[in-house]
PDB file of C-alpha atoms in Angstrom:
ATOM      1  CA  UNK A   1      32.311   3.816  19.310  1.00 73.00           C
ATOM      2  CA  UNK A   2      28.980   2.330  17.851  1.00 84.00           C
ATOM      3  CA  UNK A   3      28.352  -0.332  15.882  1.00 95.00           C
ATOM      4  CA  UNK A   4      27.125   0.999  13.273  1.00 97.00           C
ATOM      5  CA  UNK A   5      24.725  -0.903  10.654  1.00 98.00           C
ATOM      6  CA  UNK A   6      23.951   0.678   7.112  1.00 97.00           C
ATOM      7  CA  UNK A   7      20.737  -0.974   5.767  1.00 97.00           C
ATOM      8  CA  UNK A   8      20.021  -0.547   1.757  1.00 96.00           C
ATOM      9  CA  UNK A   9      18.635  -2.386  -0.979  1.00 93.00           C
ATOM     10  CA  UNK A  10      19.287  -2.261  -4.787  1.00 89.00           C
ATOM     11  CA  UNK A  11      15.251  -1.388  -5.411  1.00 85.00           C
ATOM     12  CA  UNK A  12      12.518  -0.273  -3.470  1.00 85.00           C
ATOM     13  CA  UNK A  13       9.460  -2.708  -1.894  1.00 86.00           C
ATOM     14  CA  UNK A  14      11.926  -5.225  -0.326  1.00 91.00           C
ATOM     15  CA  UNK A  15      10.902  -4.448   3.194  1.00 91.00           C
ATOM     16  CA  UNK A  16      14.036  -2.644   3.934  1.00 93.00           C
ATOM     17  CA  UNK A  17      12.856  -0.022   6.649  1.00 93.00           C
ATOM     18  CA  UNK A  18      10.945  -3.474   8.032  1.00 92.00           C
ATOM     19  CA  UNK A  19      14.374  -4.969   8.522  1.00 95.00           C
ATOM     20  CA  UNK A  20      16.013  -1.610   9.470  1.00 96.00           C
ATOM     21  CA  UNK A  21      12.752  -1.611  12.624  1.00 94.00           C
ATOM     22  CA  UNK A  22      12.806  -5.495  13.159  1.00 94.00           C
ATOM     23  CA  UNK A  23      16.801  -5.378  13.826  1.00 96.00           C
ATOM     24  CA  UNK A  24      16.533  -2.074  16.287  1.00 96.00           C
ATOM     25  CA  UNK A  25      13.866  -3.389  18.154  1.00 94.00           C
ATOM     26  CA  UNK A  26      15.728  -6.934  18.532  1.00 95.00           C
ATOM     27  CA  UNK A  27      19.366  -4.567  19.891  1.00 96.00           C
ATOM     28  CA  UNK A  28      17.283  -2.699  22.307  1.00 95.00           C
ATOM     29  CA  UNK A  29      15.403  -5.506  23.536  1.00 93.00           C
ATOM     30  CA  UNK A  30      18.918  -6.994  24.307  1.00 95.00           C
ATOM     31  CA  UNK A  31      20.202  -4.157  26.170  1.00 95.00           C
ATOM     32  CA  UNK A  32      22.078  -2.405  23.417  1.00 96.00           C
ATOM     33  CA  UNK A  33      21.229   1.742  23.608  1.00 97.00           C
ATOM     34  CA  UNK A  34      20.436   1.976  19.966  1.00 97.00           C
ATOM     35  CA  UNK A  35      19.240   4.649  17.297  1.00 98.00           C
ATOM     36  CA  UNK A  36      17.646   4.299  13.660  1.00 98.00           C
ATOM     37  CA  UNK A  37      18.222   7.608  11.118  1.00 97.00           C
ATOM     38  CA  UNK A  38      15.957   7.682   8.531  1.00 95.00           C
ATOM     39  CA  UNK A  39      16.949   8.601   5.760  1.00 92.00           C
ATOM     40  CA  UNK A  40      14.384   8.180   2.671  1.00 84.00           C
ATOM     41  CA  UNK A  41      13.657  12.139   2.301  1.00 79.00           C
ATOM     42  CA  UNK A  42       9.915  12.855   1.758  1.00 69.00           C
ATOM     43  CA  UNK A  43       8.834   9.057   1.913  1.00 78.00           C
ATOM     44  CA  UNK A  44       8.713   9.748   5.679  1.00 78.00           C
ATOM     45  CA  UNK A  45       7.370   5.725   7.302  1.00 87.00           C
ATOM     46  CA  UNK A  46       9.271   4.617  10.625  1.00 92.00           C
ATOM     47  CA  UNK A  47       7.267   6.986  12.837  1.00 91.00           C
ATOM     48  CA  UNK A  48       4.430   5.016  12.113  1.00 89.00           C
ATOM     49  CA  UNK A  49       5.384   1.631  11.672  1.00 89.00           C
ATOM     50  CA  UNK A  50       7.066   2.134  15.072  1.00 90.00           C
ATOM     51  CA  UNK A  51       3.949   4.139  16.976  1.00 89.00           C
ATOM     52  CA  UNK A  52       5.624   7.358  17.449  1.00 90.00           C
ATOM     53  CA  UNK A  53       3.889   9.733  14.991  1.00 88.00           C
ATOM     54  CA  UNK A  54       2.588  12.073  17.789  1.00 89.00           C
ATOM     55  CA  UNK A  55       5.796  12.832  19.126  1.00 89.00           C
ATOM     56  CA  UNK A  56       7.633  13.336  15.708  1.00 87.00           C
ATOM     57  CA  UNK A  57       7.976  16.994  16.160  1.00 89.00           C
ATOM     58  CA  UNK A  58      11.690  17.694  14.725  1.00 92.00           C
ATOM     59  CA  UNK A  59      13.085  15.745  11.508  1.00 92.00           C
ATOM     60  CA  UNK A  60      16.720  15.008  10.278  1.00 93.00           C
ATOM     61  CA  UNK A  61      16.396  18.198   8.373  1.00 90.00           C
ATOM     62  CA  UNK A  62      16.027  20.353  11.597  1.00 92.00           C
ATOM     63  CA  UNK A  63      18.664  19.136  13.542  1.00 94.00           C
ATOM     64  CA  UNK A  64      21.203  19.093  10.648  1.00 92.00           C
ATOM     65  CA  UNK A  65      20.208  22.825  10.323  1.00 90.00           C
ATOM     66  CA  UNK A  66      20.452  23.542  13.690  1.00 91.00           C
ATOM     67  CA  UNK A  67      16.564  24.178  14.239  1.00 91.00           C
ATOM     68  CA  UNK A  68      16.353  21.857  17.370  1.00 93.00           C
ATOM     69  CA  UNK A  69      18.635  20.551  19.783  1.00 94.00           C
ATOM     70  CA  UNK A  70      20.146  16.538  18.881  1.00 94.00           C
ATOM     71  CA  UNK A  71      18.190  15.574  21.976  1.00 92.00           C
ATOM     72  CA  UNK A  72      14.611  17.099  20.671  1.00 94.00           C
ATOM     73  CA  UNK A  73      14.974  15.382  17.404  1.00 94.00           C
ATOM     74  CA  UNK A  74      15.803  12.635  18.516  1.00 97.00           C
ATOM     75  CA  UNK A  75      12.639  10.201  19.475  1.00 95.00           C
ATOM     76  CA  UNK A  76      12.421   7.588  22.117  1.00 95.00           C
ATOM     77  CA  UNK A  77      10.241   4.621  21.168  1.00 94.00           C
ATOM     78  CA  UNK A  78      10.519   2.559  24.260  1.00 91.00           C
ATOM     79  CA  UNK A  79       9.741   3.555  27.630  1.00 89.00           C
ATOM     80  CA  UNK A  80      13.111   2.614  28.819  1.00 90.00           C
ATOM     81  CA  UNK A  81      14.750   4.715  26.070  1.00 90.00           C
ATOM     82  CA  UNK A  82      16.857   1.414  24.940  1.00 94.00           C
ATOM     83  CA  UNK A  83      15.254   2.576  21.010  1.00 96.00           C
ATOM     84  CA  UNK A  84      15.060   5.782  19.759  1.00 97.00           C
ATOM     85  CA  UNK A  85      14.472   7.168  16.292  1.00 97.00           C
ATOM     86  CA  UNK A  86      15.646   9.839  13.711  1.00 96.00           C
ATOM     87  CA  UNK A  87      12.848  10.641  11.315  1.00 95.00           C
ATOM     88  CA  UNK A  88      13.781  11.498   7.644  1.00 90.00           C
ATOM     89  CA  UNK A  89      11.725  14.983   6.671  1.00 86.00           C
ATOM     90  CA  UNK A  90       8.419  14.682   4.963  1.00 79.00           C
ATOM     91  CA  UNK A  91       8.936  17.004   2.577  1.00 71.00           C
ATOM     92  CA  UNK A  92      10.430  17.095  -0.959  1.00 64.00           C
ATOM     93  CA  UNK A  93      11.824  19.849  -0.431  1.00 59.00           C
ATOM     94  CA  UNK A  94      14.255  19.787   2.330  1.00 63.00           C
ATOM     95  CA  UNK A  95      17.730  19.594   0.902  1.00 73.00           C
ATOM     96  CA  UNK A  96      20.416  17.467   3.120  1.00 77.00           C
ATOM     97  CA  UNK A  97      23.825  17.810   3.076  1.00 85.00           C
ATOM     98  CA  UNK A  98      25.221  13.989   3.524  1.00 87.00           C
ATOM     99  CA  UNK A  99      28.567  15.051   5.390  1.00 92.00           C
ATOM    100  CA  UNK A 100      26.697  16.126   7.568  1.00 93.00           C
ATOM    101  CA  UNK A 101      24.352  13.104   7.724  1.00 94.00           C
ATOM    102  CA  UNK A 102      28.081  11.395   8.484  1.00 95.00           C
ATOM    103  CA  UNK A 103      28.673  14.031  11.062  1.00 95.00           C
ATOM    104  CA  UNK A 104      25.253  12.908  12.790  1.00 96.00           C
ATOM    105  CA  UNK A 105      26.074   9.348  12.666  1.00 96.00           C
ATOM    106  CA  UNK A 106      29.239   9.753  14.507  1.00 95.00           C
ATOM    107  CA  UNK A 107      28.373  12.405  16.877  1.00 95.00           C
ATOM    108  CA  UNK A 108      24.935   9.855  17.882  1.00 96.00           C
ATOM    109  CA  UNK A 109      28.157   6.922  18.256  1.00 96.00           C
ATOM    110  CA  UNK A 110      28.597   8.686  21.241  1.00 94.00           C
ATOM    111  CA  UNK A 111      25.583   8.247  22.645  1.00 94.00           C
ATOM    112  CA  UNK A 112      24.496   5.422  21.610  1.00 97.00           C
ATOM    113  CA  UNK A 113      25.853   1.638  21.432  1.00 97.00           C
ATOM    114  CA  UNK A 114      24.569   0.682  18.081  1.00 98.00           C
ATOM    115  CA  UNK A 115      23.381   3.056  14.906  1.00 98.00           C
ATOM    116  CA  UNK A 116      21.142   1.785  12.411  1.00 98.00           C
ATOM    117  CA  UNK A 117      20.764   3.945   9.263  1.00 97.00           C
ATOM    118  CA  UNK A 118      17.824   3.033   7.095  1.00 96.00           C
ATOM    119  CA  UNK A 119      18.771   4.725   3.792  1.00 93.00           C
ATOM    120  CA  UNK A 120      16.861   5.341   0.590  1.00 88.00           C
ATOM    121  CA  UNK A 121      16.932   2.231  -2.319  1.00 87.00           C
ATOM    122  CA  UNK A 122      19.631   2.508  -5.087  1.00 85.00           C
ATOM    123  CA  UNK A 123      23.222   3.172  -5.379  1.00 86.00           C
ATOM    124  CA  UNK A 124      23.881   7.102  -4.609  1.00 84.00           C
ATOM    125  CA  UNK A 125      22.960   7.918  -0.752  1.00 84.00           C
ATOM    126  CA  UNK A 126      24.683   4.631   0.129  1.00 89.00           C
ATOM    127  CA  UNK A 127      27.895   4.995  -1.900  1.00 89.00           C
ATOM    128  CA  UNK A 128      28.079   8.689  -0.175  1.00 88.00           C
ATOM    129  CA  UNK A 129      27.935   8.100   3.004  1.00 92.00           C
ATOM    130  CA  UNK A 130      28.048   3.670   4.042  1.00 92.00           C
ATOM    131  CA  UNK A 131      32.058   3.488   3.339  1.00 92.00           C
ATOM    132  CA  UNK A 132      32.564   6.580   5.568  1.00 93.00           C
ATOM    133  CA  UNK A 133      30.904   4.961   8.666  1.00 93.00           C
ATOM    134  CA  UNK A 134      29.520   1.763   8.042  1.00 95.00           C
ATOM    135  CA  UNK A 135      30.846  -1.866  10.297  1.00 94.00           C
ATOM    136  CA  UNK A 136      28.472  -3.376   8.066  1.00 96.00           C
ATOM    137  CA  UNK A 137      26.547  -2.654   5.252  1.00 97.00           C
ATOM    138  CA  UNK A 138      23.015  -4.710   5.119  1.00 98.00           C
ATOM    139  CA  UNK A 139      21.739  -4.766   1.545  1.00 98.00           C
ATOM    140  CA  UNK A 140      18.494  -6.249   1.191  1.00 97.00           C
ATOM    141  CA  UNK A 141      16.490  -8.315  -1.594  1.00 96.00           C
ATOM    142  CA  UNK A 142      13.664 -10.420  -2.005  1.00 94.00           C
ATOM    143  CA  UNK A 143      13.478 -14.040  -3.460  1.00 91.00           C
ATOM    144  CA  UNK A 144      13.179 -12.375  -7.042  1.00 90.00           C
ATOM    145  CA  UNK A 145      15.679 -11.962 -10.189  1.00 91.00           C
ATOM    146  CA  UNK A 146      15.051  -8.251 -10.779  1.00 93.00           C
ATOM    147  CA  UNK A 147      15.550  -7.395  -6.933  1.00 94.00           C
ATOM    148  CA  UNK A 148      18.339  -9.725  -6.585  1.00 94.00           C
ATOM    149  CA  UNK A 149      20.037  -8.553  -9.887  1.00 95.00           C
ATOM    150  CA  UNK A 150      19.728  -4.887  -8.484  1.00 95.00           C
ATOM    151  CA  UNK A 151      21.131  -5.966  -5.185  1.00 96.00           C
ATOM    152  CA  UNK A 152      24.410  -7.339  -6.961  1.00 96.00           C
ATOM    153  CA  UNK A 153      24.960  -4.461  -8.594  1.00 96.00           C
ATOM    154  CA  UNK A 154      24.483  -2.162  -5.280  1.00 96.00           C
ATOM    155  CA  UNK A 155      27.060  -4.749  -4.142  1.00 96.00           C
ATOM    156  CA  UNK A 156      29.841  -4.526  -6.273  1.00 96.00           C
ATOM    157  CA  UNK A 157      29.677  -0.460  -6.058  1.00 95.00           C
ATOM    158  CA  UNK A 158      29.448  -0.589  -2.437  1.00 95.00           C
ATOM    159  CA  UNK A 159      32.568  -3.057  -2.399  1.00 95.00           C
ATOM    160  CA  UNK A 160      34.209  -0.392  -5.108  1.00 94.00           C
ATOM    161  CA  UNK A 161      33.497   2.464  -3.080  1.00 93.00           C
ATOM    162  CA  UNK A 162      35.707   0.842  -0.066  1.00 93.00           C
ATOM    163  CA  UNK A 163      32.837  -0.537   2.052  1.00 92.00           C
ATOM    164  CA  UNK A 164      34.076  -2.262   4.992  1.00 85.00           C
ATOM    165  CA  UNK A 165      31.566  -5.288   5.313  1.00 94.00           C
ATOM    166  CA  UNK A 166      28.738  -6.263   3.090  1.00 97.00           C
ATOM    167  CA  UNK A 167      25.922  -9.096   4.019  1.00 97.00           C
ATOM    168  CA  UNK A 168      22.746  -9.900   2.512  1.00 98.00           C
ATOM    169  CA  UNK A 169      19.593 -10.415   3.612  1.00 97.00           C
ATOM    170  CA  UNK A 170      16.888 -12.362   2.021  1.00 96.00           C
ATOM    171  CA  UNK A 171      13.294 -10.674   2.549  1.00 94.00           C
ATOM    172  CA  UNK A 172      10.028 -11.705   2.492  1.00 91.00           C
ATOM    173  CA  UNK A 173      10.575 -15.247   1.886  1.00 90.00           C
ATOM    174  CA  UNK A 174       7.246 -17.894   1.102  1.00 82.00           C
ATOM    175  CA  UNK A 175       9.427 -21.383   1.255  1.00 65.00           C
ATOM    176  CA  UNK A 176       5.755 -23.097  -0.097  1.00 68.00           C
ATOM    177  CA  UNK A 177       6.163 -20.774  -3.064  1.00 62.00           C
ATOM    178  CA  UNK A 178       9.984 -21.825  -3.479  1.00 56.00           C
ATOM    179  CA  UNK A 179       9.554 -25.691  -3.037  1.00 58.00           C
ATOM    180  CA  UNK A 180       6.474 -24.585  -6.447  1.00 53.00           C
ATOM    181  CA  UNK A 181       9.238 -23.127  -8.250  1.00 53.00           C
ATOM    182  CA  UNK A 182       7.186 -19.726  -8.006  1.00 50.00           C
ATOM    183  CA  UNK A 183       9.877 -18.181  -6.690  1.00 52.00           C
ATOM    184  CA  UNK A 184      13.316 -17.550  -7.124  1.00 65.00           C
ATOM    185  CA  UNK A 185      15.627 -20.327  -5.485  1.00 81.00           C
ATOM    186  CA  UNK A 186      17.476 -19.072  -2.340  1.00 86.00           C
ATOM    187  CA  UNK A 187      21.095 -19.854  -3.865  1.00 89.00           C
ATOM    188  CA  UNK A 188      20.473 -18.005  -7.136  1.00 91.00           C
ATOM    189  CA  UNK A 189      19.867 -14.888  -5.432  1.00 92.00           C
ATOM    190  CA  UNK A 190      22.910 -14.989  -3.362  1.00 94.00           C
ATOM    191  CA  UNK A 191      25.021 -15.505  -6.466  1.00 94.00           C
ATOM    192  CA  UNK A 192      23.679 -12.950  -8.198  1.00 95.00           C
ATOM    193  CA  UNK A 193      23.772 -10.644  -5.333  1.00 95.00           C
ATOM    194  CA  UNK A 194      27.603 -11.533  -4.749  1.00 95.00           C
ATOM    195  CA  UNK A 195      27.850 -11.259  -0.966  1.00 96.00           C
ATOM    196  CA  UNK A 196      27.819 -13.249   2.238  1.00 96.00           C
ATOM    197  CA  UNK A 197      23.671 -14.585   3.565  1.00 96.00           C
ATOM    198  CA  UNK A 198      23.344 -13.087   6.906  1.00 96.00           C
ATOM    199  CA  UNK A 199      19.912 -14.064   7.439  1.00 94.00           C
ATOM    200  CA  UNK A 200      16.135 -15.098   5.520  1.00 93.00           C
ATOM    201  CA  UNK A 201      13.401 -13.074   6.776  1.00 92.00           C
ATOM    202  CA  UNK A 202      10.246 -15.094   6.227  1.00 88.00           C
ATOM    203  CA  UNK A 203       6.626 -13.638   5.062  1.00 84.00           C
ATOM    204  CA  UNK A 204       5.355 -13.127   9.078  1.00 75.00           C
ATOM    205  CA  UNK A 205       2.327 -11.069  10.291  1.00 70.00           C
ATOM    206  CA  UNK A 206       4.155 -10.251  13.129  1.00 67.00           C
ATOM    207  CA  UNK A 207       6.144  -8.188  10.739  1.00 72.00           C
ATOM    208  CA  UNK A 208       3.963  -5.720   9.497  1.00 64.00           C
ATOM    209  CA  UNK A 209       3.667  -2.005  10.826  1.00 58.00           C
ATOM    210  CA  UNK A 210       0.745  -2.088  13.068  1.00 55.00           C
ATOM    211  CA  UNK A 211       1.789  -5.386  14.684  1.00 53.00           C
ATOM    212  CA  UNK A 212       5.118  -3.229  15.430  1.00 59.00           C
ATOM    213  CA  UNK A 213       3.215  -0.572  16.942  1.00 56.00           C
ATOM    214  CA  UNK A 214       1.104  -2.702  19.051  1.00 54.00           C
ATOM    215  CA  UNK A 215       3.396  -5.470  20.313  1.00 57.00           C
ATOM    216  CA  UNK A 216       7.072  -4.404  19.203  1.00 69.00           C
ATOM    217  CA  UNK A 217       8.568  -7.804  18.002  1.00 76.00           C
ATOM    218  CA  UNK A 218       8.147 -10.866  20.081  1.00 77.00           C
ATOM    219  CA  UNK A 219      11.155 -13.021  21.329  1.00 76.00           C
ATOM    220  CA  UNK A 220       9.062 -15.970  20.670  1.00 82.00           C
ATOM    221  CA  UNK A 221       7.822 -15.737  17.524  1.00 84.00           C
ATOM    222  CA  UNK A 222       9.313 -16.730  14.447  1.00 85.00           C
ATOM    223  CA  UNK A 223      10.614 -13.057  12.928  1.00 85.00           C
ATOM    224  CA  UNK A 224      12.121 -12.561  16.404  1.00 88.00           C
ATOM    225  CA  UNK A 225      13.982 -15.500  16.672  1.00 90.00           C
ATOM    226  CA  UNK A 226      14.768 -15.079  13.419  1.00 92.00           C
ATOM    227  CA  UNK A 227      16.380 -11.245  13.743  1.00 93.00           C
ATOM    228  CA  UNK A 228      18.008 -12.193  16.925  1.00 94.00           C
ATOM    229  CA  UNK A 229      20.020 -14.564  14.811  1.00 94.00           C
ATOM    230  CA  UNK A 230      20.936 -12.204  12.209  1.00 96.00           C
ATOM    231  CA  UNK A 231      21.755  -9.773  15.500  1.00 96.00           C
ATOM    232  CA  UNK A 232      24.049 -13.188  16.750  1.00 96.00           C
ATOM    233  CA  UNK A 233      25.500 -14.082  13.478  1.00 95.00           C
ATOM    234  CA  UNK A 234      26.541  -9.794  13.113  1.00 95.00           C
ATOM    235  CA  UNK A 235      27.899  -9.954  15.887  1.00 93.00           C
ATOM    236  CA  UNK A 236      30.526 -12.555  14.532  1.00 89.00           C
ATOM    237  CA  UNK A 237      29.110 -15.506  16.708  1.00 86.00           C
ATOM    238  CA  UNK A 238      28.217 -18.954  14.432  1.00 84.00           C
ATOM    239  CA  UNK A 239      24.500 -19.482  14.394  1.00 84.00           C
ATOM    240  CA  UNK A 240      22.344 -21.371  12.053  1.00 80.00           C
ATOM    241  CA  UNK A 241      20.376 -19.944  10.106  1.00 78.00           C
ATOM    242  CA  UNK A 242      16.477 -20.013  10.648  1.00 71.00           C
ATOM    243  CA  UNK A 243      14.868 -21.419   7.291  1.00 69.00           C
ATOM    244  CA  UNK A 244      11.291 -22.770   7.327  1.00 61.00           C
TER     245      UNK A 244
END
């Protein structure tokens, strides 16, 4: 079976679908077959942060009502195949059934060595559906006491709900602005979040959506080296982490 990651966050504008993109495209580029479902209904966004727009023909809303084949909806976004993608539906009004969101997830396990499922912010798609298939639950914040406040509290329900494994991951982090006290210190948000640090994403340009589409995430860089640590430390092997 898959490994199979479950990235959230307590509030929206943390970057999650960044981290959901930054951690598939690190997998793939180390060999690992690998999906991302979308799942933020209407608020459609990883087709074009990862360059596939054109060829986003079917949604998650076809193939869970049996309007396309699995393999038609689902997009590759390297040449290779070694990423592919799941988009959420762009409209409002398509209606989703999460067991069989849960069915999807484990039928792609088959097909695919790791599943990354970039869900909606707040508590109720990821109390549905993370403890039913999740290794891992990601939940992500930023360096801030409302998002980390919101992240403890996803926390604790996931943990309540039975999920398996829950990490944190720190977001668009400015160390200048920490060392000037203008933002939250690294330590008070993991507290108040309540789980285990699995990695600090700094503030990068090679982070944003159009450097995705145009150059995918580079090894060297700081943001890769810094995901393929997080990918490293996931996968249960010690690593430092990369603060700077």
């Amino acid at each position: 079976m898959a490994n199979v990651l479950f990235v959230t966050s307590g509030k929206g504008g943390v970057g999650k679908s960044t981290v959901a993109s930054a951690l598939g495209l690190t997998y793939a580029a180390n060999g690992s077959r690998t999906v991302i479902i979308e799942l933020d209904i209407g608020l459609r966004g990883l087709d074009l942060m990862l360059g596939v727009e054109d060829r986003a023909v079917y949604d998650l809303g076809n193939i869970l009502r049996g309007e396309c084949r699995l393999s038609d909806g689902v997009i590759p976004v390297t040449p290779d195949g070694s990423l592919s993608l799941v988009v959420a539906p762009s409209g409002i009004s398509s209606r989703i059934d999460y067991d069989d969101v849960v069915a999807l997830v484990k039928a792609l396990s088959g097909y695919f060595e790791t599943v990354i499922v970039d869900a909606p912010a707040g508590i109720g798609v990821s109390l549905l559906i993370a403890p039913q298939v999740a290794a891992t639950v990601l939940v992500v914040a930023t360096p801030d006491l409302i998002s980390a406040r919101d992240a403890g509290r996803l926390v604790s329900m996931l943990e309540q709900y039975g999920a398996a494994k829950v990490r944190l991951i720190i977001n668009k982090v400015h160390h200048k602005k920490i060392r000037l006290n203008e933002l939250t210190d690294l330590d008070t948000v993991i507290d108040m979040a309540g789980a285990q640090l699995i990695g600090v994403v700094p503030v990068a340009e090679e982070l944003s959506s159009s450097a995705f589409c145009e150059a995918g995430l580079p090894a060297g860089s700081l943001a890769g080296k810094v995901f393929q640590r997080i990918v490293t430390r996931l996968a249960g092997d010690y690593v430092e982490l990369l603060i700077q």
